[in-house]
Coordinates of C-alpha atoms in Angstrom, one line a residue:
X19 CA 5.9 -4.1 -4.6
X20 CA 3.5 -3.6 -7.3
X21 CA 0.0 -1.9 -6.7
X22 CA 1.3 -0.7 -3.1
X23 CA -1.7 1.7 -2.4
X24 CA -2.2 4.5 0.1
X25 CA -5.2 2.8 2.2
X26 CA -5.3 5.0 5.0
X27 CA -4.6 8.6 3.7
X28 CA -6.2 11.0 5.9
X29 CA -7.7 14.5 6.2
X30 CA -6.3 16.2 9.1
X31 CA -8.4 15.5 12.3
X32 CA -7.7 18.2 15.4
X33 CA -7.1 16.6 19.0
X34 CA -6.5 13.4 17.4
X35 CA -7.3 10.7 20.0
X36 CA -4.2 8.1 20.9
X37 CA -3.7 5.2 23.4
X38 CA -0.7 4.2 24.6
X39 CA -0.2 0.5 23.2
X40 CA 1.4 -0.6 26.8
X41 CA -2.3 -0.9 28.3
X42 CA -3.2 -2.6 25.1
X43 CA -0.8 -5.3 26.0
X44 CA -1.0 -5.3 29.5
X45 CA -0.6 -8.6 31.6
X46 CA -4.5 -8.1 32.5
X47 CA -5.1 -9.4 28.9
X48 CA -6.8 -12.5 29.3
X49 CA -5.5 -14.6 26.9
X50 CA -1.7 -13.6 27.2
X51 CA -1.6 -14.3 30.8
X52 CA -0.1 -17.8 30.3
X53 CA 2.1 -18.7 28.2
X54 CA 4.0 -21.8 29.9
X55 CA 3.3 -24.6 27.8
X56 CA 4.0 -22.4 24.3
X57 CA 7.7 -22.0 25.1
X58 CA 9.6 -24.7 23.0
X59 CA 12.5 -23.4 20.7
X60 CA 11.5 -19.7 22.6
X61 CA 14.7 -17.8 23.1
X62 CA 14.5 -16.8 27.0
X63 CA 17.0 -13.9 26.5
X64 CA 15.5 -12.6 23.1
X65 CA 15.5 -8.6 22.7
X66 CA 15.8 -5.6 20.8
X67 CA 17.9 -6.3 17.6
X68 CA 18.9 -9.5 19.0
X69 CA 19.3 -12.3 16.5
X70 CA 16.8 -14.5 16.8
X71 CA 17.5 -18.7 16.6
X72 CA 14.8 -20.7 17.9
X73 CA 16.5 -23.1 20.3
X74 CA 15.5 -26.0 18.6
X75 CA 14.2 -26.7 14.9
X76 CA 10.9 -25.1 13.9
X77 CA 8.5 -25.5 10.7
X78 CA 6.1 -22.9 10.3
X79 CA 3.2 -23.0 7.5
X80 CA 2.8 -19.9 5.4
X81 CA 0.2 -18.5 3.2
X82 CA 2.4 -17.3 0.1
X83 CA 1.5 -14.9 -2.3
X84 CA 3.3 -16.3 -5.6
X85 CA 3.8 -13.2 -7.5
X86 CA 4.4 -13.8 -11.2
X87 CA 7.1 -11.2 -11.8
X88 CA 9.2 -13.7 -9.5
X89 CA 7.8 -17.0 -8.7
X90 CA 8.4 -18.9 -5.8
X91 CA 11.3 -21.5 -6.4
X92 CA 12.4 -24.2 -3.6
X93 CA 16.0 -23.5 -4.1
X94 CA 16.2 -19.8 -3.2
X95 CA 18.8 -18.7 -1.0
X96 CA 16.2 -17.1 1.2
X97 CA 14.7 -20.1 2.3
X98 CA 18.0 -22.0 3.2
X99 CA 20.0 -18.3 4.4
X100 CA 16.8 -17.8 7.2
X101 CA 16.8 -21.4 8.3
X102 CA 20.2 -21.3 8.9
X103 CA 20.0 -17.8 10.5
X104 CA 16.8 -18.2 12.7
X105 CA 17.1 -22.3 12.6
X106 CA 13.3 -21.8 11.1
X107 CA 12.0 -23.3 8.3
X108 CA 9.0 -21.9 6.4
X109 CA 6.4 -24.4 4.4
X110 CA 4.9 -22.3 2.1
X111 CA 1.3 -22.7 1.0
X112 CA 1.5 -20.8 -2.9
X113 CA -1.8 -19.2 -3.8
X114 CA -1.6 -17.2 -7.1
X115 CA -1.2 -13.5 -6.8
X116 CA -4.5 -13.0 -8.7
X117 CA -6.6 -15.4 -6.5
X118 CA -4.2 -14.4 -3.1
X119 CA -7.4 -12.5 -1.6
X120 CA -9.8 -14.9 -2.3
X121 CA -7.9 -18.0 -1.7
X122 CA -6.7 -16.3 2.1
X123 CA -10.5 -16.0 2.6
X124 CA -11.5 -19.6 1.4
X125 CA -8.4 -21.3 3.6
X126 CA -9.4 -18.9 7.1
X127 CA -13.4 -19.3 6.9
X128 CA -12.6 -23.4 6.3
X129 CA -9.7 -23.4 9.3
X130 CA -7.7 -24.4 6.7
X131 CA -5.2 -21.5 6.6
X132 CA -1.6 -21.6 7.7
X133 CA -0.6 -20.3 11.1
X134 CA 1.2 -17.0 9.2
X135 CA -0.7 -15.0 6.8
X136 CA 0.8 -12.2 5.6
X137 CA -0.1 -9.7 2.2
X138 CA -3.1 -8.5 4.2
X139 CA -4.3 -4.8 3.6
X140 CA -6.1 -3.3 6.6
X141 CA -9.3 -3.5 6.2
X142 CA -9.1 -6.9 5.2
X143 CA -8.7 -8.4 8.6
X144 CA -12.0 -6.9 9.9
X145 CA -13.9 -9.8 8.1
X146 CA -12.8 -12.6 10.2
X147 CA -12.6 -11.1 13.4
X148 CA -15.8 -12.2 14.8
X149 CA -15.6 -15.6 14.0
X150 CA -12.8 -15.7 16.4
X151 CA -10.3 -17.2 12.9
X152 CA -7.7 -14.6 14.0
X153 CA -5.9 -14.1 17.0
X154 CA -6.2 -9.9 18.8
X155 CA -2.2 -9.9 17.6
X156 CA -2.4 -6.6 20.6
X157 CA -2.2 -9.4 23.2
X158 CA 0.8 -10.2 22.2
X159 CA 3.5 -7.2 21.8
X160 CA 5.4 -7.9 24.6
X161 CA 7.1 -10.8 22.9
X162 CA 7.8 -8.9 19.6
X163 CA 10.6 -5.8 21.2
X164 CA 11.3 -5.0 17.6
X165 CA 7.5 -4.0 17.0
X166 CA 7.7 -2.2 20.4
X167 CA 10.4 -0.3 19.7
X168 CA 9.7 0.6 16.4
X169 CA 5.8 1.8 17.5
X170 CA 7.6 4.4 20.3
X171 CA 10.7 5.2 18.6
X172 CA 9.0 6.2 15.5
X173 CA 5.8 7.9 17.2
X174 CA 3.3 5.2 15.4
X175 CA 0.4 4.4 17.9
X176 CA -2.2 7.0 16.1
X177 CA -1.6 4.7 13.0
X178 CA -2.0 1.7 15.2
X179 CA -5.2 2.9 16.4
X180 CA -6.9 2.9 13.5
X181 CA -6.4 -1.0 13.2
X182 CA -8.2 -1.3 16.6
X183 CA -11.5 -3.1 16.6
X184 CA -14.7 -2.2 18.9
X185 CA -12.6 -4.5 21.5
X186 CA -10.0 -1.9 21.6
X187 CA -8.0 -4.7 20.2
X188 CA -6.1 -5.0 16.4
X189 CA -5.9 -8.1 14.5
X190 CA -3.0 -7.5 12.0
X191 CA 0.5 -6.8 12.3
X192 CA 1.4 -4.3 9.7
X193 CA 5.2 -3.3 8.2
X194 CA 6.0 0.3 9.6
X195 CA 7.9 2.6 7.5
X196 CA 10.1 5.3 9.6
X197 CA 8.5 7.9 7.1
X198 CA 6.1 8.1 4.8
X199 CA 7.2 6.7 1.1
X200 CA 5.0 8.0 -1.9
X201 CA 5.5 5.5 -4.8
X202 CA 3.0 6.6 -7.5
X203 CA 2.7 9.7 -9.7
X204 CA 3.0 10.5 -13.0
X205 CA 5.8 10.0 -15.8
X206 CA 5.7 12.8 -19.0
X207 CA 8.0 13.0 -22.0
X208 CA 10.4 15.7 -20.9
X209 CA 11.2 16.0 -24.2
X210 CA 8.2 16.7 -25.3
X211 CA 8.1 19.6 -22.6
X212 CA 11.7 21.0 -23.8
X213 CA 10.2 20.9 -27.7
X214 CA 7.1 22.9 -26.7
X215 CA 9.6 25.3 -24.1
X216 CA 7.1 24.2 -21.2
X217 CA 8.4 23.2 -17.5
X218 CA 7.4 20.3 -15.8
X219 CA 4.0 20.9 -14.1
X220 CA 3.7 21.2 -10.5
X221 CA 0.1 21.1 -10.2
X222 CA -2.7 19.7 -11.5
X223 CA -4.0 23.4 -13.3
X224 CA 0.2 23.4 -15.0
X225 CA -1.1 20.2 -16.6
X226 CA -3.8 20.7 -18.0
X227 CA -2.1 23.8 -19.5
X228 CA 0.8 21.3 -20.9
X229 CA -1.7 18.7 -22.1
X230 CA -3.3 21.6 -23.9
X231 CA 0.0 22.4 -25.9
X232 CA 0.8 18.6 -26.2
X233 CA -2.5 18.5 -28.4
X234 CA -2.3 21.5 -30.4
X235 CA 1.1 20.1 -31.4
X236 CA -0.3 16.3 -32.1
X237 CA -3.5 16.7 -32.9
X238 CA -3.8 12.9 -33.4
X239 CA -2.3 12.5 -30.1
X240 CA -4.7 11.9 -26.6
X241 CA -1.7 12.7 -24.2
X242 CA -2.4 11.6 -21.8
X243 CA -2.9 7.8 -21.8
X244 CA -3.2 5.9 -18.2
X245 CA -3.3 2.4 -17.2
X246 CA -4.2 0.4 -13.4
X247 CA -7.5 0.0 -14.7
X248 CA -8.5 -2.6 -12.8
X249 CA -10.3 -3.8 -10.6
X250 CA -11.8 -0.4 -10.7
X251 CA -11.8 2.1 -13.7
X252 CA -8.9 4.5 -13.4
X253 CA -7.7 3.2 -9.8
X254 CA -5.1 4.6 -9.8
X255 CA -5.8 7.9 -11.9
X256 CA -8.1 8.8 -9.2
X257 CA -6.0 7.7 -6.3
X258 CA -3.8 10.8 -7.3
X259 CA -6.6 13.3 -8.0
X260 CA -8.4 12.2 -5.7
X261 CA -5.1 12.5 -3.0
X262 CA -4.5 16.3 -4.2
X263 CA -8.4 16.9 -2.9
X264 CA -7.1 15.1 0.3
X265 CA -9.2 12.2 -0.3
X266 CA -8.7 8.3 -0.5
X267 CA -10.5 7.1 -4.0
X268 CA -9.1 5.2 -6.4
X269 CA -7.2 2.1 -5.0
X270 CA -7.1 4.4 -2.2
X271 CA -10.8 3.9 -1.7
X272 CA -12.4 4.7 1.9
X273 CA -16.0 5.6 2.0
X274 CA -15.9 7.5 5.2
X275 CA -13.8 10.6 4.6
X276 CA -12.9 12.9 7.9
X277 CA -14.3 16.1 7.9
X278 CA -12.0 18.3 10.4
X279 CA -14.3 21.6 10.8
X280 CA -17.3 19.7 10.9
X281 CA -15.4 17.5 13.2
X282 CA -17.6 14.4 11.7
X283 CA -17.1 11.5 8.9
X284 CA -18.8 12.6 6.0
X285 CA -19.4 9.8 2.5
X286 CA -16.4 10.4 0.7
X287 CA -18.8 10.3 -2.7
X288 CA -21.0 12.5 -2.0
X289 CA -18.2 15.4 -0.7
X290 CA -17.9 18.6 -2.9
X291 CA -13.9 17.4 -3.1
X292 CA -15.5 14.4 -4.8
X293 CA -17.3 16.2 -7.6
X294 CA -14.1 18.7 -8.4
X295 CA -12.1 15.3 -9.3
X296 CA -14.8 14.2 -11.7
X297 CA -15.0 17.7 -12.8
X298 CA -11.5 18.2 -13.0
X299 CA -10.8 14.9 -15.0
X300 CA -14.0 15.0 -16.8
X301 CA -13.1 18.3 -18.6
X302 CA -9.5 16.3 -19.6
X303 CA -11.7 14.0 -21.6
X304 CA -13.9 16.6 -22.8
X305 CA -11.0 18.2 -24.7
X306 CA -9.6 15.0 -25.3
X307 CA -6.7 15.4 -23.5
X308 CA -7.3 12.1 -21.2
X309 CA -7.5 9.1 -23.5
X310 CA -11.1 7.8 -22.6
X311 CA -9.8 4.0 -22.9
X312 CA -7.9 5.0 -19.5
X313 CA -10.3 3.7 -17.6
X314 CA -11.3 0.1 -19.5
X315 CA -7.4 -0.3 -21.4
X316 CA -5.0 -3.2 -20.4
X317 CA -1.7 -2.1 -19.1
X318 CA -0.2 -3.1 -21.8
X319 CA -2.4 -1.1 -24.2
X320 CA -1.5 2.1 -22.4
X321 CA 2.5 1.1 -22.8
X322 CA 1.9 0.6 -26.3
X323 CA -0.2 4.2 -26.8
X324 CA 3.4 5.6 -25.2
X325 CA 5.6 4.0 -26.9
X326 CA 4.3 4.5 -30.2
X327 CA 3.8 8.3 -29.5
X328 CA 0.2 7.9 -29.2
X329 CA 0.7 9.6 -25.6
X330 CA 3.2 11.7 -23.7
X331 CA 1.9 10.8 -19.5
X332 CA 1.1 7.9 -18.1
X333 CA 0.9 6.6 -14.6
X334 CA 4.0 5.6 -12.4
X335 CA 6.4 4.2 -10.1
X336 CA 9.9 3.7 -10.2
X337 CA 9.8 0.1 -11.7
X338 CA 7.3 0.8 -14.3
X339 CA 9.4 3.4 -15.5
X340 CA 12.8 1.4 -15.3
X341 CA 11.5 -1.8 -16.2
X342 CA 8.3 -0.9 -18.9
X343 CA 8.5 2.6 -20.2
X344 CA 11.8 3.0 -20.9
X345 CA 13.0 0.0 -22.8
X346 CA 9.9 0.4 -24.8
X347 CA 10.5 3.5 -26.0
X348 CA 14.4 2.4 -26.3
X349 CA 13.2 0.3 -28.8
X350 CA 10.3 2.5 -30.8
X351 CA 11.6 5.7 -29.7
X352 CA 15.6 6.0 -29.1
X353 CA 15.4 9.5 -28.8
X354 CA 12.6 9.9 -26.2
X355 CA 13.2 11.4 -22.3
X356 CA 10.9 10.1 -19.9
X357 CA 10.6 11.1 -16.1
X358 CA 8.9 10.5 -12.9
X359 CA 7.6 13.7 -11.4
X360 CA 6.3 14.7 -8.2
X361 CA 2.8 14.4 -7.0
X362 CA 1.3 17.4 -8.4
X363 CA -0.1 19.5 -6.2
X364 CA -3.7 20.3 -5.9
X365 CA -6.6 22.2 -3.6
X366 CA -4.6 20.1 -0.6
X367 CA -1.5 22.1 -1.1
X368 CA 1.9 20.5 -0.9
X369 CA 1.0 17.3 1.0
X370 CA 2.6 13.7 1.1
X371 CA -0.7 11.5 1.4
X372 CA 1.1 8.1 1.8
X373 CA 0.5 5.9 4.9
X374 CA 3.6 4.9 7.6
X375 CA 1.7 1.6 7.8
X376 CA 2.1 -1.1 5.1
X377 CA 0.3 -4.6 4.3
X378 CA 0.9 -6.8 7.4
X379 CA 0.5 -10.3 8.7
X380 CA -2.3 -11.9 10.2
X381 CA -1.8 -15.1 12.7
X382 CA -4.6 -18.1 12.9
X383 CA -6.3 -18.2 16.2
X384 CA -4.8 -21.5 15.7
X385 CA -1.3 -20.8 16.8
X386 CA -2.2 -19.5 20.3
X387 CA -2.2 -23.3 21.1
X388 CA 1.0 -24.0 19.4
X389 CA 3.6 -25.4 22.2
X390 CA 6.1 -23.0 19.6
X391 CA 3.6 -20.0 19.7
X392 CA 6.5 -17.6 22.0
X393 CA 9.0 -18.7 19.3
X394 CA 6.9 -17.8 16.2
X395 CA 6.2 -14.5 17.4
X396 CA 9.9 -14.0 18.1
X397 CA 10.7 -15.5 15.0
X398 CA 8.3 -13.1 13.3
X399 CA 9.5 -10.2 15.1
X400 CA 12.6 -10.7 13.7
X401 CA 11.9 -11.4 9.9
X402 CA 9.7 -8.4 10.1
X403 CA 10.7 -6.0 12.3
X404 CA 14.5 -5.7 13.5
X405 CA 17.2 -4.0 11.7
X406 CA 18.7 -7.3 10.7
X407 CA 15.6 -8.9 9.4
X408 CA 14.6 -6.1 7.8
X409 CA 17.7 -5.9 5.7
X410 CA 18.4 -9.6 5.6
X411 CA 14.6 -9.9 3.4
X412 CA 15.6 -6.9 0.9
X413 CA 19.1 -7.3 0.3
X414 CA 19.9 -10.6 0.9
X415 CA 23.7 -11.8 2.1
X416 CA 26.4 -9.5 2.7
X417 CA 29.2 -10.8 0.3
X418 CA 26.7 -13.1 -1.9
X419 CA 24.2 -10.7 -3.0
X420 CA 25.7 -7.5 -1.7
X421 CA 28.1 -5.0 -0.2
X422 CA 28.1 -2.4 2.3
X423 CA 30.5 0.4 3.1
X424 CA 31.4 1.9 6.1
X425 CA 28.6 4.6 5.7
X426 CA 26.0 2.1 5.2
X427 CA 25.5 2.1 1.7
X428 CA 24.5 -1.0 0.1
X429 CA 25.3 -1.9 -3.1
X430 CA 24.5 -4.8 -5.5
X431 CA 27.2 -7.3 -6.3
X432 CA 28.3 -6.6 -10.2
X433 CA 26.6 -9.8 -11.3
X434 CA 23.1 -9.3 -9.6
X435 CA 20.2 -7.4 -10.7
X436 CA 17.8 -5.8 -9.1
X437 CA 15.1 -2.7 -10.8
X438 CA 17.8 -2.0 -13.7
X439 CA 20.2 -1.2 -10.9
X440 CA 22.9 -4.1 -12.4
X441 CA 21.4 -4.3 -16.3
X442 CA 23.9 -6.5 -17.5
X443 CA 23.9 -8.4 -14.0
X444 CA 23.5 -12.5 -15.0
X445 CA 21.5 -13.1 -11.9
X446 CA 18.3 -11.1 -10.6
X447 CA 18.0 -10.7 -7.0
X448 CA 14.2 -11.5 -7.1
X449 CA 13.7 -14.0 -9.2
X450 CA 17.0 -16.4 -8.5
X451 CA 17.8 -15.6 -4.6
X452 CA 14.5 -14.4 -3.5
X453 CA 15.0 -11.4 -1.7
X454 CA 13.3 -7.7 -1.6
X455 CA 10.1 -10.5 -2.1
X456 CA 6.9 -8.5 -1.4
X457 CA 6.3 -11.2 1.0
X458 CA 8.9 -10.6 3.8
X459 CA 10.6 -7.1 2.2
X460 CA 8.8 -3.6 3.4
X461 CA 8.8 -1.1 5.8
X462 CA 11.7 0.1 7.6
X463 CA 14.1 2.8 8.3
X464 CA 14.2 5.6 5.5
X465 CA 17.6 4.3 4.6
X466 CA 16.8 1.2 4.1
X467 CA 13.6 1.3 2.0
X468 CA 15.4 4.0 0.0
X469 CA 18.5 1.9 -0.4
X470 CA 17.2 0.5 -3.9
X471 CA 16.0 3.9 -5.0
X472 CA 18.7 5.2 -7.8
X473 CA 19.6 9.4 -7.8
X474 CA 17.2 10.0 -9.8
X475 CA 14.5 8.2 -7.4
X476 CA 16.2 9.8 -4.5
X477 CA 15.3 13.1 -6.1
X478 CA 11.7 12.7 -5.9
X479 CA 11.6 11.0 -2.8
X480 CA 13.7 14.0 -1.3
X481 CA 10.3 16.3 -2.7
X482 CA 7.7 14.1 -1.4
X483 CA 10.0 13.9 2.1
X484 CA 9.8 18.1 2.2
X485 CA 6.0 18.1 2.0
X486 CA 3.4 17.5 5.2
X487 CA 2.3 14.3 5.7
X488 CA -1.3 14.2 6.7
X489 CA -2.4 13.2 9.9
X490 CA -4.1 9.9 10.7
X491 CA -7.8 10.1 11.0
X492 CA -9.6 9.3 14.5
X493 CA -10.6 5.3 15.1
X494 CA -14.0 4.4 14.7
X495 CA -14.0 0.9 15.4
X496 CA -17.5 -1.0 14.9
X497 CA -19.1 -3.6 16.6
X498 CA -20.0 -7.0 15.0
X499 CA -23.4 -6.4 14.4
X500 CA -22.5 -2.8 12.9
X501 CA -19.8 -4.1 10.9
X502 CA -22.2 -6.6 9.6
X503 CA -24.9 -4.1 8.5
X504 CA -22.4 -1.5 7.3
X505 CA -20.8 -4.6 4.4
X506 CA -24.6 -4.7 3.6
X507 CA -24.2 -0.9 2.8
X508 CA -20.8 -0.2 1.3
X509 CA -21.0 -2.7 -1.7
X510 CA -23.9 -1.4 -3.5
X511 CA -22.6 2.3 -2.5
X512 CA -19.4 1.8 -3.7
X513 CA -20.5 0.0 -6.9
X514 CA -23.0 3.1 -7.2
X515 CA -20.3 5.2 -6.8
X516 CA -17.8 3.8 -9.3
X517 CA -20.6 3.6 -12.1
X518 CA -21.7 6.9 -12.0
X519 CA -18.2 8.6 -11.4
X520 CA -17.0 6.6 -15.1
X521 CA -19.9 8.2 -16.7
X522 CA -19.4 11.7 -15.4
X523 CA -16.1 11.3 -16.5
X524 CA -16.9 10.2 -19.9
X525 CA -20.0 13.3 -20.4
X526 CA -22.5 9.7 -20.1
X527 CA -24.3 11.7 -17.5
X528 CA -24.2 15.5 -17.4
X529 CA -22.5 17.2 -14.1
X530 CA -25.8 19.0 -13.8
X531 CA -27.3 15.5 -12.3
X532 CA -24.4 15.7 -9.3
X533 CA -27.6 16.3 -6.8
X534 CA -29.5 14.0 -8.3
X535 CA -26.9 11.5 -8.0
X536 CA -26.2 12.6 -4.5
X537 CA -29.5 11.5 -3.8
X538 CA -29.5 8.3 -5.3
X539 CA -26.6 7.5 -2.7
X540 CA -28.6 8.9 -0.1
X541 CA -31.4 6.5 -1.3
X542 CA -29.2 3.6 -1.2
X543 CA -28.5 4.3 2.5
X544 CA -25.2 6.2 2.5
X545 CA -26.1 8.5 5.4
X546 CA -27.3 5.5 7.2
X547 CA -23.8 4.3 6.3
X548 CA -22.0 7.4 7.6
X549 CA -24.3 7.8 10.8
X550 CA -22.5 4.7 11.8
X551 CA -19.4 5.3 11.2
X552 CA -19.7 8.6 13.5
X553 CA -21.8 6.8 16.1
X554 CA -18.6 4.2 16.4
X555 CA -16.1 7.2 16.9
X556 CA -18.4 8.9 19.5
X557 CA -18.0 5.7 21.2
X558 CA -14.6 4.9 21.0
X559 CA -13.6 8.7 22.3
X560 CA -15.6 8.4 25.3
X561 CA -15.1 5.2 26.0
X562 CA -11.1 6.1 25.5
X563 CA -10.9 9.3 26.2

């Protein structure tokens, strides 16, 4: 669940252009039309929150992202609970959660790669489509009525758009959340706050004021101290900034940013909502508010910084602060408060920038061919999509792992833990069972992916819920050849980018050399860049529209 970012936050786009998924999976499609000979262990009568048991034994090969917080053992109650569930059994291929990307790329450009590949971020698919690696998963809905369901029911297809290719085809099958879940923000030392009779800050401006009082109290102090480094400097610092100026930097990172009165992609870099994040977080470091090392520190640096008292904020989800921050300061700091708060609100106003959409699973091309193709889609549509499947990955088995009452609330059996939930539970739900695994466990009804969250979770999640989720932008699927030309591009950009905004940042370059470093991108082909991106959108509304 770690490092979940928000890949497709949006600026609002007016008339936003949708297609209705049933001609995307029409009978016309080509390579759905027969399906005959791909039947075996297919249920015939399988359907909406239906279980699903494949008719006769099945083994299908998965690409498994080992994670290290709970790594993958053979005896898990998973593996034997689904096979005797869905009379499936999975063969998984482990690949190190450090190397999961480039070991997924390795495996599919070799034809190597198991038949289900899941942990895959959109964009990620659009590499291999051309080669033909992947199968057009849109082909295929009609034998997956959970995903059906779940797309109308919940009002998804502008999200699904935005995975379509220049085809009009997607490629991955994502997890769907009912709402939209914002897991990061920022944890402070409420009792700090209540020493210097300050509230908790609601925007980024309340802040900067606290931070300014933190300092003149610890003068030794930088208060605020981040971590999520890597791979780029402050990832996840600037996914938050960067979200309250309603853009996607950080982890977040999408070069083309929608510009809704122009009514045109513009390079995210290069935007004047850009330069007020740098200038907001540069002035931070200029009054050395922002610990500098916040953008080059391990994680575990930045928990040290905190629980020493070096530094009062840090960067958050619920885990972090359950599982790091506060038995840290427990140990260093007895008499330390620390909370998650809200997103703090910036020039966006009171927005919830996190996606419905979720990693997903792409299929190998490979599969179409598979006489138990109908029965792994099913079979997937199940895991990953119906109620039961859903709720079978997270919490396990009812009576072994958990309870529920008769208004649906789960709760963990006294000896198993799960997120500090049980702390004195013998057994962790994670690492000894393997459920609410990364792998198989997301998305989902707001009940369900909140079922975990404890009251003081609930809280902020009941905040994020009240705010307006920001629409999806409009699809601008490119062709091969511009795809090809535009990965040419957005490296060097990017890389250009991330340079230059660390040094801003840090007062390495002055902010009086934004146009000249505006330039520079210009120079290294970013409206080139962006005058695809908009030429692909044209195309896609009037060929759609």
């Amino acid at each position: 669940m770690f490092h979940r970012t928000w890949r497709r936050v949006a600026i609002a786009a007016a008339g936003l252009l949708t297609l209705t998924l049933v001609g995307a999976c029409s009978d016309d499609a080509p390579d759905a039309k027969d399906l005959d000979g791909n039947r075996a262990g297919a249920m015939a009568d399988y359907g909406i929150d239906k279980q699903f048991k494949a008719t006769e034994p099945l083994s299908f090969p998965i690409l498994y992202n080992n994670h290290p917080n709970y790594p993958l053992k053979d005896d898990w109650l998973f593996w034997s609970e689904l096979t005797k569930r869905t009379n499936v059994k999975l063969a998984p291929v482990a690949v190190p959660l450090s190397d999961y990307e480039q070991k997924r790329s390795l495996l599919i450009g070799a034809g190597d790669a198991p038949l289900i590949i899941p942990k895959t971020y959109h964009p990620s698919e659009n590499a291999f489509v051309s080669s033909g690696a992947i199968l057009p998963v849109s082909d295929y809905l009609d034998l997956m009525p959970n995903l059906k369901d779940k797309i109308a029911k919940w009002n998804l297809q502008p999200e699904f758009d935005t995975l379509r290719q220049s085809d009009g085809k997607f490629y991955l099958l994502p997890g769907l959340h009912e709402k939209p879940w914002a897991e990061y923000s920022i944890a402070v030392r409420t009792d700090i706050l209540q020493q210097l009779n300050l509230p908790i800050p609601k925007t980024w401006d309340e802040l900067y004021t606290v931070l300014k009082a933190m300092k003149a109290r610890y003068p030794d102090s930088y208060p605020y101290s981040d971590r999520w480094s890597k791979p780029n400097p402050g990832g996840e610092l600037l996914s938050i900034v960067g979200a309250a100026h309603g853009l996607r930097t950080g982890w977040s990172w999408n070069p083309a940013t929608w510009d809704p009165a122009a009514k045109k992609f513009v390079y995210t870099g290069a935007t004047e909502q850009y330069k007020q994040v740098i200038v907001y977080l540069n002035k931070l470091v200029a009054e050395k508010l922002l610990d500098p090392e916040s953008f080059t520190q391990t994680d575990e640096q930045a928990r040290q910084k905190l629980a020493n008292g070096k530094s009062f904020v840090i960067g958050s989800n619920a885990q972090t602060l359950v599982n790091d921050y506060r038995p840290d300061l427990a140990k260093t700091l007895p008499n330390a408060k620390l909370t998650k708060i809200p997103m703090l609100v910036g020039p966006a106003g009171e927005i919830n920038p996190a996606s419905r959409l979720e990693n997903g699973v792409m299929i190998s091309k490979k599969a179409r061919d598979s006489k138990n193709f109908v029965a792994m889609m099913q079979f997937i549509d199940w895991l990953y999509y119906s109620d039961a499947g859903q709720e079978f990955a997270k919490w396990g088995v009812e009576g072994t792992t958990y309870s529920k009452d008769a208004a649906g609330k789960y709760t963990l059996n006294p000896d198993v833990d799960m997120i500090g939930l049980n702390p004195k539970g013998s057994k962790h739900l994670q690492k000894d069972f393997g459920f609410g695994n990364g792998v198989f466990a997301y998305g989902g009804k707001l009940d369900l992916v909140q079922s975990f969250f404890s009251p003081e979770e609930m809280e902020f999640q009941k905040v994020m819920n009240a705010r307006t989720p920001l629409p999806v932008d409009p699809p601008a699927p490119l062709t091969d050849e511009e795809r090809e030309q535009a990965s040419l591009w957005e490296t060097p950009l990017k890389d250009h980018v991330v340079q230059n905004t660390l040094k801003f940042i840090l007062g390495q370059r002055p902010l009086t050399e934004w146009d000249a470093y505006v330039g520079e991108l210009k120079a290294k082909n970013a409206d080139q860049y962006i005058g695809l991106v908009n030429k692909a959108h044209e195309r896609f509304e009037k060929d759609n529209g």
